[in-house]
Amino acid sequence: DAGVTQSPTHLIKTRGQHVTLRCSPISGHKSVSWYQQVLGQGPQFIFQYYEKEERGRGNFPDRFSARQFPNYSSELNVNALLLGDSALYLCASSLEPQLFYGYTFGSGTRLTVV
Amino acid sequence: GIQVEQSPPDLILQEGANSTLRCNFSDSVNNLQWFHQNPWGQLINLFYIPSGTKQNGRLSATTVATERYSLLYISSSQTTDSGVYFCAGAISSGSARQLTFGSGTQLTVLP
C-alpha cells in the first residue's frame, strides 16, 4: 500500500510567483494536514482538512490556502511568494483528525524562493 | 510560552554508545509522539506514547504525563540512527488537532 505521496519533490520559484503543492493521503485516510518546516526548526502547522472541510488553520497569512478533493487528496497554494516561504512543506494523513491513530508524513516538497 | 521543549539540541556519539533524549511539554499538550527525520526529510513515526513505556528494538520511550516529560532511549547506536529526533504533542485548535513540535535533537553517530 502506498504511503503519503507529495509532488513535486523539489521546486524553485521567484519572489511574487504562485505555487501549488499536492498531496495524496494513504488509502482510507480522510484527514490531511499541512506543515511548514524551515531549516533548523521543527514543522509548524498550517492547515488541517477532514472530509473536504477546513478543520483548523495555523498562524499563517492569507497568502496560504488549501483545499481537499472528494478523493481526499489535497492542494496547498501559496500566493505572492516571499523569500521566507523557502521551506520543506510536509503533508500528513490520518484516519481521522483526533490523532489517536497518529500521523503518517510524506517525504515533503522542498520549495526554494529566489 | 514554549509548549514542547527538547534537549539536548545536538548530540554526537560513537557507534555503540547509548543515549537519552528528553522532551518537556506543557499542560495543553497531549498524545505525545516521537519522530525521526532522516537526511532526506522524511519524518518517521517512532512511538505514539501518551503515557507509559514502549520498546521497539534498540529504541524505547517513556512518558510520565503527570510530570509532563518524555524520554527517548537509543541503545547500541548505529550510524543509521543519525538524523533529527522530534517529539510532538497534539493540541486542540478549534475542531482540529494539530501537532506541536519541539525544535529537535540533531543526533550524529560516528563510525
PDB file of C-alpha atoms in Angstrom:
ATOM      1  CA  ASP A   1       0.000   0.000   0.000  1.00  0.00           C
ATOM      2  CA  ALA A   2       1.407   3.395  -0.984  1.00  0.00           C
ATOM      3  CA  GLY A   3       2.258   5.871   1.720  1.00  0.00           C
ATOM      4  CA  VAL A   4       1.574   9.585   1.641  1.00  0.00           C
ATOM      5  CA  THR A   5       2.788  10.916  -1.697  1.00  0.00           C
ATOM      6  CA  GLN A   6       3.706  14.520  -2.369  1.00  0.00           C
ATOM      7  CA  SER A   7       4.560  16.305  -5.579  1.00  0.00           C
ATOM      8  CA  PRO A   8       6.727  17.845  -6.754  1.00  0.00           C
ATOM      9  CA  THR A   9       9.709  16.813  -4.609  1.00  0.00           C
ATOM     10  CA  HIS A  10      11.665  19.971  -5.324  1.00  0.00           C
ATOM     11  CA  LEU A  11      10.629  23.344  -6.677  1.00  0.00           C
ATOM     12  CA  ILE A  12      12.337  26.673  -7.357  1.00  0.00           C
ATOM     13  CA  LYS A  13      10.193  29.788  -7.681  1.00  0.00           C
ATOM     14  CA  THR A  14      10.795  33.519  -7.954  1.00  0.00           C
ATOM     15  CA  ARG A  15       9.538  36.063  -5.431  1.00  0.00           C
ATOM     16  CA  GLY A  16       5.993  37.134  -6.198  1.00  0.00           C
ATOM     17  CA  GLN A  17       5.065  33.938  -8.012  1.00  0.00           C
ATOM     18  CA  HIS A  18       2.399  31.444  -7.030  1.00  0.00           C
ATOM     19  CA  VAL A  19       2.945  27.770  -6.182  1.00  0.00           C
ATOM     20  CA  THR A  20       0.697  24.716  -5.832  1.00  0.00           C
ATOM     21  CA  LEU A  21       1.818  21.684  -3.866  1.00  0.00           C
ATOM     22  CA  ARG A  22      -0.028  18.369  -3.991  1.00  0.00           C
ATOM     23  CA  CYS A  23      -0.587  15.541  -1.540  1.00  0.00           C
ATOM     24  CA  SER A  24      -2.250  12.134  -1.809  1.00  0.00           C
ATOM     25  CA  PRO A  25      -3.066  10.511   1.542  1.00  0.00           C
ATOM     26  CA  ILE A  26      -2.833   6.865   2.441  1.00  0.00           C
ATOM     27  CA  SER A  27      -5.806   4.954   1.090  1.00  0.00           C
ATOM     28  CA  GLY A  28      -8.649   5.153   3.608  1.00  0.00           C
ATOM     29  CA  HIS A  29      -7.277   8.219   5.381  1.00  0.00           C
ATOM     30  CA  LYS A  30      -9.733  11.113   5.302  1.00  0.00           C
ATOM     31  CA  SER A  31      -7.754  13.749   7.174  1.00  0.00           C
ATOM     32  CA  VAL A  32      -4.879  15.688   5.603  1.00  0.00           C
ATOM     33  CA  SER A  33      -2.692  18.228   7.353  1.00  0.00           C
ATOM     34  CA  TRP A  34      -0.017  20.549   6.014  1.00  0.00           C
ATOM     35  CA  TYR A  35       3.135  21.629   7.843  1.00  0.00           C
ATOM     36  CA  GLN A  36       5.933  24.047   7.009  1.00  0.00           C
ATOM     37  CA  GLN A  37       9.457  23.224   8.168  1.00  0.00           C
ATOM     38  CA  VAL A  38      12.009  25.996   7.922  1.00  0.00           C
ATOM     39  CA  LEU A  39      15.649  24.893   8.024  1.00  0.00           C
ATOM     40  CA  GLY A  40      16.782  24.118  11.553  1.00  0.00           C
ATOM     41  CA  GLN A  41      13.309  24.170  13.106  1.00  0.00           C
ATOM     42  CA  GLY A  42      10.515  21.741  13.801  1.00  0.00           C
ATOM     43  CA  PRO A  43       7.493  21.585  11.487  1.00  0.00           C
ATOM     44  CA  GLN A  44       4.764  24.180  12.022  1.00  0.00           C
ATOM     45  CA  PHE A  45       1.079  23.522  11.471  1.00  0.00           C
ATOM     46  CA  ILE A  46      -0.547  25.282   8.510  1.00  0.00           C
ATOM     47  CA  PHE A  47      -3.886  23.570   7.823  1.00  0.00           C
ATOM     48  CA  GLN A  48      -5.943  20.505   8.640  1.00  0.00           C
ATOM     49  CA  TYR A  49      -8.711  19.210   6.360  1.00  0.00           C
ATOM     50  CA  TYR A  50     -11.199  16.454   7.058  1.00  0.00           C
ATOM     51  CA  GLU A  51     -13.953  15.307   4.719  1.00  0.00           C
ATOM     52  CA  LYS A  52     -13.164  18.244   2.414  1.00  0.00           C
ATOM     53  CA  GLU A  53     -13.704  20.850   5.120  1.00  0.00           C
ATOM     54  CA  GLU A  54     -11.087  23.011   6.786  1.00  0.00           C
ATOM     55  CA  ARG A  55     -10.838  21.956  10.421  1.00  0.00           C
ATOM     56  CA  GLY A  56      -8.030  24.196  11.539  1.00  0.00           C
ATOM     57  CA  ARG A  57      -5.565  26.819  10.456  1.00  0.00           C
ATOM     58  CA  GLY A  58      -2.238  27.776  11.953  1.00  0.00           C
ATOM     59  CA  ASN A  59      -0.720  31.225  12.253  1.00  0.00           C
ATOM     60  CA  PHE A  60      -0.039  31.793   8.562  1.00  0.00           C
ATOM     61  CA  PRO A  61      -1.043  34.741   6.338  1.00  0.00           C
ATOM     62  CA  ASP A  62      -3.937  34.648   3.886  1.00  0.00           C
ATOM     63  CA  ARG A  63      -1.432  34.063   1.076  1.00  0.00           C
ATOM     64  CA  PHE A  64      -1.616  30.432   2.154  1.00  0.00           C
ATOM     65  CA  SER A  65      -4.709  28.478   1.171  1.00  0.00           C
ATOM     66  CA  ALA A  66      -5.606  24.839   0.721  1.00  0.00           C
ATOM     67  CA  ARG A  67      -8.384  22.545  -0.322  1.00  0.00           C
ATOM     68  CA  GLN A  68      -9.279  18.868  -0.176  1.00  0.00           C
ATOM     69  CA  PHE A  69     -10.872  16.983  -3.022  1.00  0.00           C
ATOM     70  CA  PRO A  70     -13.560  14.235  -2.981  1.00  0.00           C
ATOM     71  CA  ASN A  71     -10.825  11.565  -3.252  1.00  0.00           C
ATOM     72  CA  TYR A  72      -9.230  13.128  -0.102  1.00  0.00           C
ATOM     73  CA  SER A  73      -6.161  14.388  -1.922  1.00  0.00           C
ATOM     74  CA  SER A  74      -5.180  17.952  -1.134  1.00  0.00           C
ATOM     75  CA  GLU A  75      -3.503  21.022  -2.578  1.00  0.00           C
ATOM     76  CA  LEU A  76      -1.618  23.755  -0.764  1.00  0.00           C
ATOM     77  CA  ASN A  77      -1.432  27.086  -2.574  1.00  0.00           C
ATOM     78  CA  VAL A  78       0.867  29.951  -1.727  1.00  0.00           C
ATOM     79  CA  ASN A  79       0.493  33.320  -3.477  1.00  0.00           C
ATOM     80  CA  ALA A  80       2.923  36.226  -3.744  1.00  0.00           C
ATOM     81  CA  LEU A  81       5.882  34.118  -2.646  1.00  0.00           C
ATOM     82  CA  LEU A  82       8.427  35.634  -0.293  1.00  0.00           C
ATOM     83  CA  LEU A  83      11.993  34.528   0.343  1.00  0.00           C
ATOM     84  CA  GLY A  84      10.860  33.437   3.816  1.00  0.00           C
ATOM     85  CA  ASP A  85       8.486  30.894   2.289  1.00  0.00           C
ATOM     86  CA  SER A  86      11.504  28.757   1.383  1.00  0.00           C
ATOM     87  CA  ALA A  87      10.995  25.584   3.395  1.00  0.00           C
ATOM     88  CA  LEU A  88      10.158  21.906   3.357  1.00  0.00           C
ATOM     89  CA  TYR A  89       6.383  21.516   3.101  1.00  0.00           C
ATOM     90  CA  LEU A  90       5.121  18.318   4.667  1.00  0.00           C
ATOM     91  CA  CYS A  91       1.772  16.658   4.253  1.00  0.00           C
ATOM     92  CA  ALA A  92       0.440  14.188   6.813  1.00  0.00           C
ATOM     93  CA  SER A  93      -2.588  11.954   6.666  1.00  0.00           C
ATOM     94  CA  SER A  94      -4.535  10.180   9.358  1.00  0.00           C
ATOM     95  CA  LEU A  95      -7.684   8.126   9.602  1.00  0.00           C
ATOM     96  CA  GLU A  96      -9.424  10.902  11.454  1.00  0.00           C
ATOM     97  CA  PRO A  97      -8.450  14.266  12.893  1.00  0.00           C
ATOM     98  CA  GLN A  98      -8.323  13.216  16.543  1.00  0.00           C
ATOM     99  CA  LEU A  99      -4.762  11.897  16.207  1.00  0.00           C
ATOM    100  CA  PHE A 100      -5.445   8.764  18.231  1.00  0.00           C
ATOM    101  CA  TYR A 101      -4.039   6.746  15.367  1.00  0.00           C
ATOM    102  CA  GLY A 102      -1.141   9.077  14.788  1.00  0.00           C
ATOM    103  CA  TYR A 103       0.114  10.754  11.715  1.00  0.00           C
ATOM    104  CA  THR A 104       1.910   9.428   8.627  1.00  0.00           C
ATOM    105  CA  PHE A 105       4.028  12.014   6.856  1.00  0.00           C
ATOM    106  CA  GLY A 106       5.025  12.258   3.233  1.00  0.00           C
ATOM    107  CA  SER A 107       8.597  12.988   2.155  1.00  0.00           C
ATOM    108  CA  GLY A 108       7.771  16.628   1.551  1.00  0.00           C
ATOM    109  CA  THR A 109       8.212  19.238  -1.142  1.00  0.00           C
ATOM    110  CA  ARG A 110      11.311  21.354  -0.819  1.00  0.00           C
ATOM    111  CA  LEU A 111      10.450  24.867  -2.021  1.00  0.00           C
ATOM    112  CA  THR A 112      13.170  27.404  -2.723  1.00  0.00           C
ATOM    113  CA  VAL A 113      12.150  31.011  -3.416  1.00  0.00           C
ATOM    114  CA  VAL A 114      14.810  33.135  -5.120  1.00  0.00           C
TER     115      VAL A 114
ATOM    116  CA  GLY B   1       5.268  30.153  26.197  1.00  0.00           C
ATOM    117  CA  ILE B   2       7.154  27.173  24.823  1.00  0.00           C
ATOM    118  CA  GLN B   3       4.832  24.181  24.667  1.00  0.00           C
ATOM    119  CA  VAL B   4       7.281  21.461  23.634  1.00  0.00           C
ATOM    120  CA  GLU B   5      10.954  21.724  24.579  1.00  0.00           C
ATOM    121  CA  GLN B   6      13.671  19.246  23.652  1.00  0.00           C
ATOM    122  CA  SER B   7      17.172  18.652  24.950  1.00  0.00           C
ATOM    123  CA  PRO B   8      19.959  18.430  24.087  1.00  0.00           C
ATOM    124  CA  PRO B   9      19.826  20.332  20.790  1.00  0.00           C
ATOM    125  CA  ASP B  10      22.847  18.437  19.453  1.00  0.00           C
ATOM    126  CA  LEU B  11      24.378  15.087  20.337  1.00  0.00           C
ATOM    127  CA  ILE B  12      27.433  13.362  18.901  1.00  0.00           C
ATOM    128  CA  LEU B  13      28.012   9.712  19.747  1.00  0.00           C
ATOM    129  CA  GLN B  14      30.423   6.977  18.872  1.00  0.00           C
ATOM    130  CA  GLU B  15      28.798   3.942  17.294  1.00  0.00           C
ATOM    131  CA  GLY B  16      27.686   1.509  20.002  1.00  0.00           C
ATOM    132  CA  ALA B  17      27.019   4.158  22.640  1.00  0.00           C
ATOM    133  CA  ASN B  18      23.682   4.703  24.373  1.00  0.00           C
ATOM    134  CA  SER B  19      21.793   7.997  24.570  1.00  0.00           C
ATOM    135  CA  THR B  20      18.764   9.621  26.168  1.00  0.00           C
ATOM    136  CA  LEU B  21      16.772  12.413  24.568  1.00  0.00           C
ATOM    137  CA  ARG B  22      14.362  14.455  26.648  1.00  0.00           C
ATOM    138  CA  CYS B  23      11.110  16.253  25.829  1.00  0.00           C
ATOM    139  CA  ASN B  24       9.252  18.550  28.234  1.00  0.00           C
ATOM    140  CA  PHE B  25       5.726  19.572  27.337  1.00  0.00           C
ATOM    141  CA  SER B  26       3.129  21.950  28.707  1.00  0.00           C
ATOM    142  CA  ASP B  27      -0.316  21.248  30.150  1.00  0.00           C
ATOM    143  CA  SER B  28      -2.076  21.937  26.836  1.00  0.00           C
ATOM    144  CA  VAL B  29      -0.141  19.205  25.030  1.00  0.00           C
ATOM    145  CA  ASN B  30      -1.075  15.531  24.968  1.00  0.00           C
ATOM    146  CA  ASN B  31      -0.883  12.411  22.804  1.00  0.00           C
ATOM    147  CA  LEU B  32       2.885  12.668  22.660  1.00  0.00           C
ATOM    148  CA  GLN B  33       4.759  11.178  19.705  1.00  0.00           C
ATOM    149  CA  TRP B  34       8.415  10.749  18.753  1.00  0.00           C
ATOM    150  CA  PHE B  35       9.611  11.110  15.161  1.00  0.00           C
ATOM    151  CA  HIS B  36      12.898  10.571  13.374  1.00  0.00           C
ATOM    152  CA  GLN B  37      13.668  12.777  10.385  1.00  0.00           C
ATOM    153  CA  ASN B  38      16.188  11.224   8.053  1.00  0.00           C
ATOM    154  CA  PRO B  39      18.619  13.255   5.914  1.00  0.00           C
ATOM    155  CA  TRP B  40      16.108  13.190   3.037  1.00  0.00           C
ATOM    156  CA  GLY B  41      13.474  14.942   5.135  1.00  0.00           C
ATOM    157  CA  GLN B  42      11.158  12.009   5.753  1.00  0.00           C
ATOM    158  CA  LEU B  43       9.513  12.078   9.175  1.00  0.00           C
ATOM    159  CA  ILE B  44       9.129   8.566  10.534  1.00  0.00           C
ATOM    160  CA  ASN B  45       6.800   7.942  13.439  1.00  0.00           C
ATOM    161  CA  LEU B  46       8.766   6.069  16.116  1.00  0.00           C
ATOM    162  CA  PHE B  47       6.360   5.978  19.030  1.00  0.00           C
ATOM    163  CA  TYR B  48       2.875   7.144  19.875  1.00  0.00           C
ATOM    164  CA  ILE B  49       3.252   7.311  23.636  1.00  0.00           C
ATOM    165  CA  PRO B  50       0.808   9.448  25.628  1.00  0.00           C
ATOM    166  CA  SER B  51       1.919   7.647  28.797  1.00  0.00           C
ATOM    167  CA  GLY B  52       3.891   4.625  29.940  1.00  0.00           C
ATOM    168  CA  THR B  53       6.768   2.829  28.266  1.00  0.00           C
ATOM    169  CA  LYS B  54       7.149   1.231  24.854  1.00  0.00           C
ATOM    170  CA  GLN B  55      10.045  -0.569  23.221  1.00  0.00           C
ATOM    171  CA  ASN B  56      10.862  -1.264  19.607  1.00  0.00           C
ATOM    172  CA  GLY B  57      14.185  -2.990  19.102  1.00  0.00           C
ATOM    173  CA  ARG B  58      17.019  -0.749  20.246  1.00  0.00           C
ATOM    174  CA  LEU B  59      14.649   2.162  20.830  1.00  0.00           C
ATOM    175  CA  SER B  60      12.377   2.701  23.772  1.00  0.00           C
ATOM    176  CA  ALA B  61      10.349   5.613  25.075  1.00  0.00           C
ATOM    177  CA  THR B  62       8.816   6.585  28.370  1.00  0.00           C
ATOM    178  CA  THR B  63       6.262   9.319  29.008  1.00  0.00           C
ATOM    179  CA  VAL B  64       5.398  10.491  32.505  1.00  0.00           C
ATOM    180  CA  ALA B  65       2.300  12.504  31.715  1.00  0.00           C
ATOM    181  CA  THR B  66       1.783  13.715  35.293  1.00  0.00           C
ATOM    182  CA  GLU B  67       5.237  15.317  35.233  1.00  0.00           C
ATOM    183  CA  ARG B  68       4.943  16.477  31.629  1.00  0.00           C
ATOM    184  CA  TYR B  69       8.035  14.836  30.174  1.00  0.00           C
ATOM    185  CA  SER B  70       9.027  12.066  27.812  1.00  0.00           C
ATOM    186  CA  LEU B  71      12.349  10.300  27.218  1.00  0.00           C
ATOM    187  CA  LEU B  72      13.601   8.509  24.127  1.00  0.00           C
ATOM    188  CA  TYR B  73      16.351   5.933  24.707  1.00  0.00           C
ATOM    189  CA  ILE B  74      18.627   4.746  21.936  1.00  0.00           C
ATOM    190  CA  SER B  75      20.849   1.803  22.808  1.00  0.00           C
ATOM    191  CA  SER B  76      23.849   0.477  20.877  1.00  0.00           C
ATOM    192  CA  SER B  77      23.591   3.378  18.427  1.00  0.00           C
ATOM    193  CA  GLN B  78      24.341   2.842  14.735  1.00  0.00           C
ATOM    194  CA  THR B  79      25.323   5.335  12.040  1.00  0.00           C
ATOM    195  CA  THR B  80      21.868   4.892  10.510  1.00  0.00           C
ATOM    196  CA  ASP B  81      20.371   6.384  13.693  1.00  0.00           C
ATOM    197  CA  SER B  82      21.774   9.774  12.669  1.00  0.00           C
ATOM    198  CA  GLY B  83      19.263  12.490  11.911  1.00  0.00           C
ATOM    199  CA  VAL B  84      16.942  14.769  13.812  1.00  0.00           C
ATOM    200  CA  TYR B  85      14.637  13.439  16.504  1.00  0.00           C
ATOM    201  CA  PHE B  86      11.459  15.370  17.203  1.00  0.00           C
ATOM    202  CA  CYS B  87       8.875  14.995  19.877  1.00  0.00           C
ATOM    203  CA  ALA B  88       5.445  16.393  19.167  1.00  0.00           C
ATOM    204  CA  GLY B  89       2.216  16.670  21.059  1.00  0.00           C
ATOM    205  CA  ALA B  90      -1.332  17.286  19.997  1.00  0.00           C
ATOM    206  CA  ILE B  91      -3.139  20.462  20.943  1.00  0.00           C
ATOM    207  CA  SER B  92      -6.658  21.497  20.103  1.00  0.00           C
ATOM    208  CA  SER B  93      -7.251  24.375  17.745  1.00  0.00           C
ATOM    209  CA  GLY B  94     -10.974  24.714  17.210  1.00  0.00           C
ATOM    210  CA  SER B  95     -12.155  21.375  15.844  1.00  0.00           C
ATOM    211  CA  ALA B  96      -8.692  20.494  14.607  1.00  0.00           C
ATOM    212  CA  ARG B  97      -5.958  18.578  16.338  1.00  0.00           C
ATOM    213  CA  GLN B  98      -2.580  19.934  15.387  1.00  0.00           C
ATOM    214  CA  LEU B  99       0.816  18.590  16.268  1.00  0.00           C
ATOM    215  CA  THR B 100       3.158  20.989  18.008  1.00  0.00           C
ATOM    216  CA  PHE B 101       6.795  20.022  17.509  1.00  0.00           C
ATOM    217  CA  GLY B 102       9.846  20.673  19.574  1.00  0.00           C
ATOM    218  CA  SER B 103      12.934  22.124  17.951  1.00  0.00           C
ATOM    219  CA  GLY B 104      14.523  18.701  17.687  1.00  0.00           C
ATOM    220  CA  THR B 105      17.715  16.936  18.718  1.00  0.00           C
ATOM    221  CA  GLN B 106      20.320  16.583  15.964  1.00  0.00           C
ATOM    222  CA  LEU B 107      21.989  13.194  16.517  1.00  0.00           C
ATOM    223  CA  THR B 108      25.231  12.299  14.778  1.00  0.00           C
ATOM    224  CA  VAL B 109      26.581   8.762  15.244  1.00  0.00           C
ATOM    225  CA  LEU B 110      30.204   8.411  14.208  1.00  0.00           C
ATOM    226  CA  PRO B 111      31.611   5.106  12.888  1.00  0.00           C
TER     227      PRO B 111
END
